Amino acid sequence: CSILDWLEAGVCDAVVGSDDAAGLLREVEALNLFVVPLDETRGRFRLHRLFADWLGHQLGVEAPDEVPGLHQRASVWFEQQGMPFEAVDHALAASDWATAKRLIKAHAGRLTAEGRVATLAEWLGRIPESHVAADPVLAIAAASTAATAGDLDRAERLAISAEEEVAAGTPVTVPIASDVEIAAVRATICLMRRDLAGAARLARQAAQWERDPSRERYGIGHVLWASALLWQDRCGEARDAIDEVWAGVETVFIRVMAAGVLAVACFETGDLDRAERVARHAIGVAEEHHVGPSPEMTLVHIALGGVLTERADLDGAERHLDSGVELAALWRVPAQVAYGQMLRARLYMSQG
């Protein structure tokens, strides 16, 4: 069971094909043999890391051909227990691309909705690109994560693959709006390349095609459209574009991203009260849902920093502007970096 991050009787029996794992685990714990209990019921354990590493090495040396099968059985068990993320990890470790793709497609929307883009990108990066490119759902997801990470050539390549697969009639096996998502990816690529006119055109197209408020990524087209307008100094239009969908966006990832754009648009049009209210709402939502440092928080912090500068709360302004600029640099969004630096220069002038 060295392939497992933690040990429990059910998964151990499933992986090794036994029926006595519970007794063995109790015996091993009683003898204090390299296991640590992880819960009060003492039903789940973790191997000491060095021992687990040694067992994994021995397994790889003595029975390397058995390792993929062990991971496959673990993947099946975790999926049956309603633990899809663990199931994906083991399917990938087994190079079981069909299972990994099926599970990832089923949960990609949830991951992006929760802002867990890094996890999705890591999973997709472990699958050969030929498998990803041949599936329109995965190609769209991979193109989106690549664009967000600044790998624009890969994003463009995968967006083309997605378009070709959709045009060829390859089944889209999960409920996504492929037309909206492909246009959104292309708009993101344009934004990252500073082609603001192209971004506005493609994002507006995506926004016009957004029809279903229950969709997990509902609102992404409007957010990108408003972003493109914002960086063209069309802040009033950007505010109107976001206000079209603001009340209907429920997905955390999209709502926080929309809040950042709306807060900047309000700040730039002189509505400091609403800018601060929207930014603090987004921070509260992010904290409630445990959203860590992520690209959608960038403009939230920058906008709030700008508002606090105007209100002479210079310490608070510095804290938020520093956070926003650091996030913009981390996610390589040049327009946001430049905007944050401009507001930080205003802050420095106010500080004297």
PDB file of N, CA, C and O in Angstrom, residues 192-225:
ATOM      1  N   MET A 192      -3.798  39.101 -23.012  1.00  0.00           N
ATOM      2  CA  MET A 192      -2.421  38.881 -22.585  1.00  0.00           C
ATOM      3  C   MET A 192      -1.425  39.421 -23.610  1.00  0.00           C
ATOM      4  O   MET A 192      -0.302  39.798 -23.264  1.00  0.00           O
ATOM      5  N   ARG A 193      -1.837  39.471 -24.881  1.00  0.00           N
ATOM      6  CA  ARG A 193      -0.967  40.010 -25.939  1.00  0.00           C
ATOM      7  C   ARG A 193      -1.207  41.498 -26.175  1.00  0.00           C
ATOM      8  O   ARG A 193      -0.675  42.069 -27.121  1.00  0.00           O
ATOM      9  N   ARG A 194      -2.037  42.093 -25.333  1.00  0.00           N
ATOM     10  CA  ARG A 194      -2.358  43.519 -25.388  1.00  0.00           C
ATOM     11  C   ARG A 194      -3.092  43.919 -26.671  1.00  0.00           C
ATOM     12  O   ARG A 194      -3.046  45.083 -27.094  1.00  0.00           O
ATOM     13  N   ASP A 195      -3.754  42.979 -27.288  1.00  0.00           N
ATOM     14  CA  ASP A 195      -4.620  43.269 -28.429  1.00  0.00           C
ATOM     15  C   ASP A 195      -6.001  43.556 -27.860  1.00  0.00           C
ATOM     16  O   ASP A 195      -6.889  42.698 -27.842  1.00  0.00           O
ATOM     17  N   LEU A 196      -6.209  44.781 -27.377  1.00  0.00           N
ATOM     18  CA  LEU A 196      -7.431  45.098 -26.649  1.00  0.00           C
ATOM     19  C   LEU A 196      -8.655  45.127 -27.558  1.00  0.00           C
ATOM     20  O   LEU A 196      -9.750  44.729 -27.146  1.00  0.00           O
ATOM     21  N   ALA A 197      -8.478  45.597 -28.785  1.00  0.00           N
ATOM     22  CA  ALA A 197      -9.610  45.614 -29.714  1.00  0.00           C
ATOM     23  C   ALA A 197     -10.062  44.196 -30.034  1.00  0.00           C
ATOM     24  O   ALA A 197     -11.263  43.888 -30.045  1.00  0.00           O
ATOM     25  N   GLY A 198      -9.096  43.310 -30.295  1.00  0.00           N
ATOM     26  CA  GLY A 198      -9.437  41.919 -30.559  1.00  0.00           C
ATOM     27  C   GLY A 198     -10.075  41.253 -29.353  1.00  0.00           C
ATOM     28  O   GLY A 198     -11.040  40.492 -29.475  1.00  0.00           O
ATOM     29  N   ALA A 199      -9.539  41.555 -28.169  1.00  0.00           N
ATOM     30  CA  ALA A 199     -10.101  40.988 -26.944  1.00  0.00           C
ATOM     31  C   ALA A 199     -11.538  41.448 -26.744  1.00  0.00           C
ATOM     32  O   ALA A 199     -12.415  40.652 -26.384  1.00  0.00           O
ATOM     33  N   ALA A 200     -11.798  42.739 -26.973  1.00  0.00           N
ATOM     34  CA  ALA A 200     -13.153  43.269 -26.787  1.00  0.00           C
ATOM     35  C   ALA A 200     -14.126  42.616 -27.766  1.00  0.00           C
ATOM     36  O   ALA A 200     -15.250  42.259 -27.390  1.00  0.00           O
ATOM     37  N   ARG A 201     -13.677  42.440 -29.007  1.00  0.00           N
ATOM     38  CA  ARG A 201     -14.563  41.843 -30.018  1.00  0.00           C
ATOM     39  C   ARG A 201     -14.906  40.392 -29.655  1.00  0.00           C
ATOM     40  O   ARG A 201     -16.075  39.997 -29.666  1.00  0.00           O
ATOM     41  N   LEU A 202     -13.897  39.604 -29.319  1.00  0.00           N
ATOM     42  CA  LEU A 202     -14.124  38.190 -29.007  1.00  0.00           C
ATOM     43  C   LEU A 202     -14.896  38.018 -27.698  1.00  0.00           C
ATOM     44  O   LEU A 202     -15.787  37.172 -27.598  1.00  0.00           O
ATOM     45  N   ALA A 203     -14.559  38.835 -26.696  1.00  0.00           N
ATOM     46  CA  ALA A 203     -15.233  38.713 -25.407  1.00  0.00           C
ATOM     47  C   ALA A 203     -16.692  39.155 -25.511  1.00  0.00           C
ATOM     48  O   ALA A 203     -17.572  38.562 -24.873  1.00  0.00           O
ATOM     49  N   ARG A 204     -16.940  40.187 -26.305  1.00  0.00           N
ATOM     50  CA  ARG A 204     -18.337  40.607 -26.482  1.00  0.00           C
ATOM     51  C   ARG A 204     -19.135  39.504 -27.168  1.00  0.00           C
ATOM     52  O   ARG A 204     -20.299  39.253 -26.819  1.00  0.00           O
ATOM     53  N   GLN A 205     -18.485  38.817 -28.113  1.00  0.00           N
ATOM     54  CA  GLN A 205     -19.124  37.684 -28.769  1.00  0.00           C
ATOM     55  C   GLN A 205     -19.458  36.601 -27.745  1.00  0.00           C
ATOM     56  O   GLN A 205     -20.578  36.073 -27.723  1.00  0.00           O
ATOM     57  N   ALA A 206     -18.484  36.295 -26.876  1.00  0.00           N
ATOM     58  CA  ALA A 206     -18.726  35.297 -25.835  1.00  0.00           C
ATOM     59  C   ALA A 206     -19.859  35.747 -24.913  1.00  0.00           C
ATOM     60  O   ALA A 206     -20.715  34.945 -24.517  1.00  0.00           O
ATOM     61  N   ALA A 207     -19.885  37.043 -24.566  1.00  0.00           N
ATOM     62  CA  ALA A 207     -20.923  37.572 -23.686  1.00  0.00           C
ATOM     63  C   ALA A 207     -22.305  37.447 -24.323  1.00  0.00           C
ATOM     64  O   ALA A 207     -23.288  37.098 -23.653  1.00  0.00           O
ATOM     65  N   GLN A 208     -22.377  37.719 -25.613  1.00  0.00           N
ATOM     66  CA  GLN A 208     -23.666  37.635 -26.303  1.00  0.00           C
ATOM     67  C   GLN A 208     -24.176  36.199 -26.377  1.00  0.00           C
ATOM     68  O   GLN A 208     -25.383  35.972 -26.470  1.00  0.00           O
ATOM     69  N   TRP A 209     -23.258  35.259 -26.332  1.00  0.00           N
ATOM     70  CA  TRP A 209     -23.651  33.843 -26.401  1.00  0.00           C
ATOM     71  C   TRP A 209     -23.955  33.241 -25.033  1.00  0.00           C
ATOM     72  O   TRP A 209     -24.408  32.100 -24.965  1.00  0.00           O
ATOM     73  N   GLU A 210     -23.698  33.973 -23.966  1.00  0.00           N
ATOM     74  CA  GLU A 210     -23.975  33.448 -22.631  1.00  0.00           C
ATOM     75  C   GLU A 210     -25.476  33.465 -22.385  1.00  0.00           C
ATOM     76  O   GLU A 210     -26.087  34.519 -22.253  1.00  0.00           O
ATOM     77  N   ARG A 211     -26.040  32.266 -22.294  1.00  0.00           N
ATOM     78  CA  ARG A 211     -27.499  32.166 -22.235  1.00  0.00           C
ATOM     79  C   ARG A 211     -28.019  31.520 -20.956  1.00  0.00           C
ATOM     80  O   ARG A 211     -29.180  31.674 -20.619  1.00  0.00           O
ATOM     81  N   ASP A 212     -27.168  30.776 -20.272  1.00  0.00           N
ATOM     82  CA  ASP A 212     -27.659  29.944 -19.178  1.00  0.00           C
ATOM     83  C   ASP A 212     -27.018  30.359 -17.853  1.00  0.00           C
ATOM     84  O   ASP A 212     -25.872  29.997 -17.566  1.00  0.00           O
ATOM     85  N   PRO A 213     -27.730  31.102 -17.014  1.00  0.00           N
ATOM     86  CA  PRO A 213     -27.154  31.542 -15.729  1.00  0.00           C
ATOM     87  C   PRO A 213     -26.788  30.404 -14.781  1.00  0.00           C
ATOM     88  O   PRO A 213     -26.021  30.610 -13.845  1.00  0.00           O
ATOM     89  N   SER A 214     -27.328  29.200 -15.011  1.00  0.00           N
ATOM     90  CA  SER A 214     -26.996  28.080 -14.129  1.00  0.00           C
ATOM     91  C   SER A 214     -25.653  27.445 -14.491  1.00  0.00           C
ATOM     92  O   SER A 214     -25.133  26.615 -13.734  1.00  0.00           O
ATOM     93  N   ARG A 215     -25.095  27.823 -15.633  1.00  0.00           N
ATOM     94  CA  ARG A 215     -23.810  27.254 -16.049  1.00  0.00           C
ATOM     95  C   ARG A 215     -22.703  27.687 -15.089  1.00  0.00           C
ATOM     96  O   ARG A 215     -22.666  28.839 -14.654  1.00  0.00           O
ATOM     97  N   GLU A 216     -21.776  26.763 -14.775  1.00  0.00           N
ATOM     98  CA  GLU A 216     -20.777  27.049 -13.746  1.00  0.00           C
ATOM     99  C   GLU A 216     -19.917  28.264 -14.087  1.00  0.00           C
ATOM    100  O   GLU A 216     -19.508  29.009 -13.212  1.00  0.00           O
ATOM    101  N   ARG A 217     -19.629  28.450 -15.363  1.00  0.00           N
ATOM    102  CA  ARG A 217     -18.758  29.569 -15.752  1.00  0.00           C
ATOM    103  C   ARG A 217     -19.564  30.719 -16.369  1.00  0.00           C
ATOM    104  O   ARG A 217     -19.013  31.532 -17.114  1.00  0.00           O
ATOM    105  N   TYR A 218     -20.838  30.786 -16.028  1.00  0.00           N
ATOM    106  CA  TYR A 218     -21.657  31.894 -16.520  1.00  0.00           C
ATOM    107  C   TYR A 218     -21.057  33.227 -16.068  1.00  0.00           C
ATOM    108  O   TYR A 218     -20.705  33.403 -14.901  1.00  0.00           O
ATOM    109  N   GLY A 219     -20.935  34.143 -16.999  1.00  0.00           N
ATOM    110  CA  GLY A 219     -20.404  35.465 -16.704  1.00  0.00           C
ATOM    111  C   GLY A 219     -18.991  35.693 -17.203  1.00  0.00           C
ATOM    112  O   GLY A 219     -18.537  36.835 -17.280  1.00  0.00           O
ATOM    113  N   ILE A 220     -18.273  34.626 -17.612  1.00  0.00           N
ATOM    114  CA  ILE A 220     -16.874  34.794 -17.994  1.00  0.00           C
ATOM    115  C   ILE A 220     -16.736  35.687 -19.223  1.00  0.00           C
ATOM    116  O   ILE A 220     -15.811  36.494 -19.319  1.00  0.00           O
ATOM    117  N   GLY A 221     -17.674  35.575 -20.167  1.00  0.00           N
ATOM    118  CA  GLY A 221     -17.624  36.418 -21.357  1.00  0.00           C
ATOM    119  C   GLY A 221     -17.773  37.887 -21.010  1.00  0.00           C
ATOM    120  O   GLY A 221     -17.040  38.744 -21.508  1.00  0.00           O
ATOM    121  N   HIS A 222     -18.719  38.195 -20.125  1.00  0.00           N
ATOM    122  CA  HIS A 222     -18.924  39.584 -19.713  1.00  0.00           C
ATOM    123  C   HIS A 222     -17.727  40.129 -18.941  1.00  0.00           C
ATOM    124  O   HIS A 222     -17.353  41.298 -19.100  1.00  0.00           O
ATOM    125  N   VAL A 223     -17.113  39.280 -18.114  1.00  0.00           N
ATOM    126  CA  VAL A 223     -15.943  39.731 -17.352  1.00  0.00           C
ATOM    127  C   VAL A 223     -14.802  40.091 -18.302  1.00  0.00           C
ATOM    128  O   VAL A 223     -14.150  41.134 -18.153  1.00  0.00           O
ATOM    129  N   LEU A 224     -14.560  39.246 -19.289  1.00  0.00           N
ATOM    130  CA  LEU A 224     -13.467  39.513 -20.238  1.00  0.00           C
ATOM    131  C   LEU A 224     -13.794  40.719 -21.119  1.00  0.00           C
ATOM    132  O   LEU A 224     -12.909  41.526 -21.436  1.00  0.00           O
ATOM    133  N   TRP A 225     -15.051  40.851 -21.492  1.00  0.00           N
ATOM    134  CA  TRP A 225     -15.462  42.008 -22.296  1.00  0.00           C
ATOM    135  C   TRP A 225     -15.240  43.289 -21.499  1.00  0.00           C
ATOM    136  O   TRP A 225     -14.651  44.255 -21.997  1.00  0.00           O
TER     137      TRP A 225
END
